[in-house]
Structure formats: structure tokens, C-alpha cells
Coordinates of N, CA and C in Angstrom, one line a residue:
M13 N -16.4 20.2 13.7 CA -16.3 19.2 14.8 C -17.4 18.0 14.6
A14 N -16.8 17.0 14.9 CA -17.8 15.7 14.7 C -18.9 15.6 15.8
S15 N -20.0 15.1 15.4 CA -20.9 14.9 16.1 C -20.8 13.5 16.9
P16 N -21.4 13.4 18.0 CA -21.5 12.2 18.8 C -21.8 11.0 18.0
F17 N -22.7 11.1 17.1 CA -23.1 10.0 16.2 C -21.9 9.6 15.3
D18 N -21.4 10.8 14.7 CA -20.2 10.5 13.9 C -19.1 9.8 14.6
A19 N -18.8 10.2 15.9 CA -17.8 9.4 16.7 C -18.3 8.0 16.8
L20 N -19.5 7.8 17.2 CA -19.9 6.3 17.5 C -19.7 5.6 16.2
D21 N -20.1 6.3 15.0 CA -20.1 5.5 13.7 C -18.6 5.1 13.5
E22 N -17.7 5.9 13.9 CA -16.3 5.7 13.6 C -15.8 4.5 14.5
L23 N -16.3 4.5 15.6 CA -15.9 3.6 16.7 C -16.4 2.1 16.2
V24 N -17.7 2.1 15.8 CA -18.3 0.8 15.4 C -17.7 0.4 14.1
S25 N -17.5 1.3 13.2 CA -16.7 0.9 11.9 C -15.4 0.3 12.1
S26 N -14.5 0.9 13.1 CA -13.3 0.5 13.3 C -13.4 -1.0 14.0
A27 N -14.4 -1.3 14.9 CA -14.5 -2.5 15.5 C -15.0 -3.7 14.5
V28 N -15.7 -3.3 13.5 CA -16.2 -4.2 12.5 C -15.0 -4.5 11.6
Q29 N -14.2 -3.5 11.3 CA -13.0 -3.8 10.5 C -12.0 -4.6 11.1
T30 N -11.8 -4.4 12.3 CA -10.9 -5.2 13.2 C -11.3 -6.7 13.3
A31 N -12.5 -6.7 13.6 CA -13.1 -8.1 13.7 C -13.2 -9.2 12.3
Y32 N -13.5 -8.4 11.3 CA -14.0 -9.0 10.1 C -13.1 -8.6 8.8
G33 N -12.3 -7.6 8.8 CA -11.7 -7.0 7.8 C -10.5 -7.9 7.2
E34 N -10.2 -7.7 6.2 CA -9.1 -8.4 5.5 C -8.5 -7.6 4.4
A35 N -7.2 -8.0 4.0 CA -6.4 -7.3 3.0 C -6.9 -7.6 1.5
A36 N -7.0 -6.6 0.7 CA -7.3 -6.8 -0.8 C -6.5 -5.9 -1.5
I37 N -6.3 -6.3 -2.8 CA -5.6 -5.4 -3.8 C -6.6 -4.7 -4.6
L38 N -6.7 -3.6 -4.7 CA -7.5 -2.8 -5.6 C -6.8 -2.3 -6.8
T39 N -7.0 -3.0 -8.0 CA -6.2 -2.5 -9.2 C -7.1 -1.7 -10.2
P40 N -6.9 -0.4 -10.3 CA -7.8 0.4 -11.3 C -7.7 -0.1 -12.6
R41 N -8.7 0.0 -13.4 CA -8.7 -0.2 -14.7 C -9.6 0.8 -15.4
V42 N -9.3 0.9 -16.8 CA -10.0 1.7 -17.7 C -10.9 0.8 -18.4
S43 N -12.3 1.0 -18.5 CA -13.3 0.2 -19.0 C -13.5 0.9 -20.3
S44 N -13.8 -0.1 -21.4 CA -14.3 0.3 -22.8 C -15.2 -0.6 -23.1
Q45 N -16.2 -0.1 -23.9 CA -17.5 -1.0 -24.3 C -17.0 -2.1 -25.0
Y46 N -16.0 -1.9 -26.0 CA -15.7 -2.9 -27.0 C -14.3 -3.6 -26.9
A47 N -13.7 -3.3 -25.7 CA -12.4 -3.9 -25.4 C -12.2 -4.4 -24.0
E48 N -11.2 -5.2 -23.9 CA -11.0 -5.7 -22.5 C -10.5 -4.6 -21.5
C49 N -10.8 -4.7 -20.2 CA -10.4 -3.6 -19.5 C -8.7 -3.7 -19.4
A50 N -8.2 -2.4 -19.4 CA -6.8 -2.3 -19.2 C -6.4 -1.5 -17.9
A51 N -5.1 -1.6 -17.7 CA -4.8 -1.1 -16.4 C -4.8 0.5 -16.6
D52 N -5.2 1.3 -15.5 CA -5.3 2.6 -15.4 C -4.1 3.3 -15.0
E53 N -3.5 3.8 -15.9 CA -2.1 4.3 -15.8 C -2.0 5.5 -14.6
D54 N -3.2 6.4 -14.6 CA -3.5 7.4 -13.7 C -3.7 7.1 -12.2
R55 N -4.1 5.9 -12.1 CA -4.5 5.3 -10.7 C -3.7 4.1 -10.5
P56 N -2.7 4.1 -9.5 CA -2.0 2.9 -9.2 C -2.8 1.8 -8.3
A57 N -2.3 0.6 -8.5 CA -3.0 -0.4 -7.6 C -2.5 -0.2 -6.1
V58 N -3.5 -0.5 -5.2 CA -3.3 -0.1 -3.8 C -3.8 -1.2 -3.0
N59 N -3.2 -1.3 -1.8 CA -3.6 -2.3 -0.7 C -4.7 -1.7 0.0
V60 N -5.8 -2.5 0.1 CA -6.9 -1.9 0.9 C -7.4 -2.8 1.9
W61 N -8.1 -2.5 2.9 CA -8.5 -3.1 4.0 C -10.1 -2.9 4.1
G62 N -10.8 -4.1 4.1 CA -12.2 -4.0 4.1 C -12.9 -5.2 4.5
V63 N -14.2 -5.3 4.4 CA -15.0 -6.5 4.8 C -15.6 -7.2 3.5
L64 N -15.2 -8.5 3.2 CA -15.8 -9.2 2.0 C -17.0 -9.8 2.6
S65 N -18.1 -9.7 1.9 CA -19.3 -10.5 2.2 C -19.9 -11.1 1.0
A66 N -19.8 -12.4 1.1 CA -20.2 -13.2 -0.1 C -21.1 -14.5 0.3
G67 N -22.1 -14.6 -0.4 CA -23.0 -15.7 0.0 C -24.2 -15.8 -0.9
P68 N -25.0 -17.0 -0.8 CA -26.2 -17.2 -1.7 C -27.2 -16.1 -1.5
G69 N -27.7 -15.8 -2.6 CA -28.9 -14.9 -2.7 C -29.9 -15.4 -3.6
E70 N -31.1 -14.6 -3.8 CA -31.9 -15.0 -4.7 C -32.4 -13.7 -5.4
S71 N -32.6 -13.9 -6.8 CA -33.1 -12.7 -7.5 C -34.3 -13.2 -8.4
Q72 N -35.3 -12.4 -8.5 CA -36.4 -12.7 -9.2 C -36.4 -12.0 -10.7
I73 N -36.8 -12.7 -11.6 CA -37.0 -12.2 -13.0 C -38.4 -11.8 -13.3
K74 N -38.6 -10.5 -13.6 CA -39.9 -10.0 -13.8 C -40.0 -9.8 -15.1
G75 N -40.9 -10.4 -15.7 CA -41.1 -10.3 -17.1 C -42.6 -9.9 -17.4
Q76 N -43.0 -9.8 -18.6 CA -44.5 -9.6 -18.9 C -45.3 -10.7 -18.7
A77 N -46.4 -10.6 -18.2 CA -47.5 -11.7 -18.0 C -48.8 -11.2 -18.3
T78 N -49.6 -12.0 -18.8 CA -51.0 -11.6 -19.2 C -51.9 -12.3 -18.2
G79 N -53.1 -11.9 -18.3 CA -54.2 -12.6 -17.5 C -54.1 -12.4 -15.9
G80 N -53.6 -13.4 -15.2 CA -53.5 -13.4 -13.8 C -52.2 -12.6 -13.2
E81 N -51.4 -12.0 -14.0 CA -50.1 -11.3 -13.6 C -49.3 -12.2 -12.7
F82 N -48.7 -13.2 -13.2 CA -47.8 -14.0 -12.4 C -46.5 -13.4 -12.4
S83 N -46.2 -12.2 -11.9 CA -45.0 -11.6 -11.9 C -44.1 -12.2 -10.6
G84 N -42.9 -12.3 -11.1 CA -41.9 -12.8 -10.0 C -41.9 -14.3 -9.8
T85 N -42.5 -15.1 -10.7 CA -42.6 -16.4 -10.6 C -41.2 -17.4 -10.9
T86 N -40.4 -16.7 -11.7 CA -39.2 -17.1 -12.1 C -38.1 -16.6 -11.2
R87 N -37.3 -17.6 -10.5 CA -36.3 -17.1 -9.5 C -35.1 -17.7 -10.0
M88 N -33.9 -16.9 -9.7 CA -32.6 -17.3 -9.9 C -31.7 -17.4 -8.7
H89 N -31.0 -18.4 -8.4 CA -30.1 -18.4 -7.2 C -28.8 -17.9 -7.7
V90 N -28.3 -17.0 -6.9 CA -27.1 -16.2 -7.3 C -26.2 -16.2 -6.2
M91 N -24.9 -15.8 -6.4 CA -23.9 -15.6 -5.5 C -23.7 -14.1 -5.4
R92 N -23.9 -13.5 -4.2 CA -23.9 -12.1 -4.1 C -22.4 -11.8 -3.4
A93 N -21.7 -10.9 -3.8 CA -20.4 -10.4 -3.1 C -20.4 -8.9 -3.2
E94 N -19.9 -8.5 -2.0 CA -19.5 -7.1 -2.0 C -18.3 -6.8 -1.1
F95 N -17.7 -5.7 -1.2 CA -16.5 -5.4 -0.2 C -16.8 -4.1 0.3
W96 N -16.9 -3.8 1.7 CA -17.3 -2.8 2.4 C -16.0 -2.1 2.8
M97 N -15.9 -0.9 2.7 CA -14.7 -0.1 3.2 C -15.3 1.2 4.1
T98 N -14.5 1.6 5.1 CA -14.9 2.7 6.0 C -14.6 3.9 5.2
A99 N -15.2 5.0 5.6 CA -14.9 6.4 5.0 C -13.5 6.7 5.0
A100 N -12.8 6.4 6.1 CA -11.4 6.7 6.3 C -10.5 6.0 5.4
Q101 N -10.9 4.6 5.0 CA -10.2 3.8 4.3 C -10.3 4.4 2.6
V102 N -11.5 4.8 2.4 CA -11.8 5.4 1.0 C -11.2 6.8 0.9
S103 N -11.1 7.6 1.8 CA -10.6 8.9 1.5 C -8.9 8.7 1.5
G104 N -8.5 7.7 2.2 CA -7.1 7.4 2.0 C -6.5 6.9 0.7
L105 N -7.4 6.6 -0.2 CA -7.2 5.9 -1.6 C -6.4 6.8 -2.4
G106 N -6.8 8.1 -2.4 CA -6.2 9.2 -3.3 C -6.9 9.1 -4.6
F107 N -7.9 8.2 -4.8 CA -8.7 8.3 -5.9 C -10.0 7.5 -5.7
A108 N -11.0 7.7 -6.4 CA -12.3 7.0 -6.2 C -12.4 5.7 -7.0
P109 N -12.7 4.5 -6.3 CA -13.0 3.3 -7.1 C -13.8 3.6 -8.1
A110 N -13.7 2.8 -9.3 CA -14.5 2.8 -10.4 C -15.0 1.6 -10.9
R111 N -16.3 1.6 -11.5 CA -16.7 0.5 -12.3 C -15.7 -0.3 -13.1
G112 N -15.5 -1.5 -13.0 CA -14.4 -2.2 -13.8 C -13.2 -2.3 -13.2
D113 N -13.0 -1.7 -12.0 CA -11.7 -2.0 -11.3 C -11.7 -3.5 -10.8
R114 N -10.4 -4.0 -10.6 CA -10.3 -5.3 -10.2 C -9.9 -5.4 -8.8
I115 N -10.4 -6.5 -8.2 CA -10.1 -6.5 -6.6 C -9.7 -8.2 -6.5
S116 N -8.7 -8.3 -5.8 CA -8.2 -9.7 -5.5 C -8.1 -9.8 -4.0
F117 N -7.9 -11.1 -3.4 CA -7.7 -11.3 -2.0 C -6.6 -12.2 -1.7
P118 N -5.4 -11.7 -1.6 CA -4.2 -12.5 -1.6 C -4.2 -13.5 -0.3
G119 N -5.0 -13.1 0.7 CA -5.0 -13.9 2.0 C -6.0 -15.1 1.8
R120 N -6.6 -15.3 0.6 CA -7.5 -16.2 0.4 C -7.0 -17.1 -0.9
P121 N -6.2 -18.1 -0.6 CA -5.5 -18.9 -1.7 C -6.7 -19.5 -2.5
G122 N -6.6 -19.5 -3.8 CA -7.7 -20.0 -4.7 C -9.0 -19.1 -4.7
S123 N -9.1 -18.0 -4.1 CA -10.2 -17.1 -4.2 C -10.3 -16.6 -5.7
P124 N -11.6 -16.5 -6.1 CA -11.8 -15.9 -7.4 C -11.2 -14.3 -7.5
V125 N -11.0 -13.8 -8.6 CA -10.7 -12.4 -8.7 C -12.0 -11.8 -9.2
Y126 N -12.3 -10.6 -8.6 CA -13.6 -9.9 -8.9 C -13.4 -8.6 -9.6
S127 N -14.4 -8.1 -10.3 CA -14.6 -6.8 -10.9 C -15.6 -6.2 -10.2
V128 N -15.4 -4.7 -10.2 CA -16.5 -3.8 -9.5 C -17.5 -3.5 -10.5
A129 N -18.7 -4.1 -10.0 CA -19.9 -3.9 -11.0 C -20.7 -2.6 -10.7
A130 N -20.6 -2.2 -9.5 CA -21.3 -0.9 -9.0 C -20.8 -0.5 -7.7
I131 N -20.9 0.6 -7.3 CA -20.3 1.2 -6.2 C -21.6 2.1 -5.4
Q132 N -21.6 1.6 -4.2 CA -22.8 2.2 -3.5 C -22.0 3.1 -2.3
H133 N -22.5 4.3 -2.1 CA -22.0 5.1 -1.0 C -23.1 5.4 0.0
T134 N -22.6 5.4 1.3 CA -23.6 5.8 2.3 C -23.5 7.1 2.7
D135 N -24.4 7.7 3.4 CA -24.4 9.0 3.8 C -23.3 9.4 4.9
M136 N -22.7 8.3 5.4 CA -21.7 8.4 6.4 C -20.4 8.3 5.7
G137 N -20.1 8.2 4.4 CA -18.8 8.1 3.7 C -18.4 6.7 3.4
D138 N -19.0 5.8 4.0 CA -18.7 4.3 3.7 C -18.8 4.0 2.3
T139 N -18.3 3.0 1.8 CA -18.3 2.6 0.3 C -18.5 1.0 0.3
A140 N -19.5 0.5 -0.5 CA -19.5 -0.8 -0.7 C -19.3 -1.1 -2.3
L141 N -18.5 -2.0 -2.6 CA -18.1 -2.3 -3.9 C -19.0 -3.6 -4.2
I142 N -19.8 -3.4 -5.2 CA -20.7 -4.6 -5.5 C -19.7 -5.3 -6.5
L143 N -19.5 -6.7 -6.4 CA -18.6 -7.3 -7.1 C -19.1 -8.4 -7.9
V144 N -18.6 -8.8 -9.1 CA -18.9 -9.9 -10.0 C -17.6 -10.6 -10.2
R145 N -17.8 -11.8 -10.3 CA -16.7 -12.8 -10.5 C -16.1 -12.7 -11.9
E146 N -14.8 -12.6 -12.0 CA -14.3 -12.6 -13.4 C -14.0 -14.0 -13.9
D147 N -14.1 -14.0 -15.2 CA -13.6 -15.2 -15.9 C -12.2 -15.5 -15.9
Q148 N -11.9 -16.6 -15.3 CA -10.3 -17.0 -15.3 C -9.9 -18.1 -16.1
S149 N -10.7 -18.3 -17.3 CA -10.6 -19.5 -18.1 C -9.4 -19.3 -19.2
E150 N -8.7 -18.2 -19.0 CA -7.7 -17.7 -20.0 C -6.5 -18.8 -19.7

């Protein structure tokens, strides 16, 4: 039986999905260190629903310093992107998303295609796919 907290989490997650969610296509791929990612024959592409969060961020480069220890003085401005899915959405996939999988957003014409760089799970079962933009120069 679900706790009152679990029920509240499900209610809030559903509200967030309804207000901010959008359709995406998750295409599983097999990663190889020395070859381009290829389609994964064991995991079919699926339509998913989640919340894309993309915006500017800042990252500090920590290197070695001597003397006064000026750590963190070099900063890079970056674009951060992640795609959040509820526990119910993830359990309905039939497979676990993996690093290297491709995700695209058909409702956003001209939107870049992303690759999953990392996967973060919460203790409530939600999943955030950390995304990197794929090179489309081909």
C-alpha cells in the first residue's frame, strides 16, 4: 500500500507533467568506444512524455594551482539540458534508458537532437536523462 507521501508525489508529478510535459522520441542505441552509436535491436524506439529543461549554466574548471590556491577562477558558460520522466513513465517503457540513447522532440521544429550522457534516478523512481547535443553537421 502506498504511503500518503507516495500518493502526494504521484499527484504533484502528474500535475507537473500535465503543465510542462511534452512528447519525445527515445531511440535506444548501442554504444561502442571506437564506433558510432548504432540502433539497439533489442530495445525499440518509443514515444515518451516528460519535461525538458534546458538553459544556461556555469561550470568551473578546477586545475592545479600553486601559491595562493586560485581554484575555480576559470569558468565556462554552458547549456544544460535534461529530460525528466515520472516513475510511471519509466516503468512503462519496458526497458531502462541507457547512456548513448538518442532523444528528439518532434513538437519543436528545428530543435536539436540529443544524446543521453548520464542517467539520474531519484529515490521516488523518477528519472532525469542528462542530455548533450548531438553533432548534426553530416
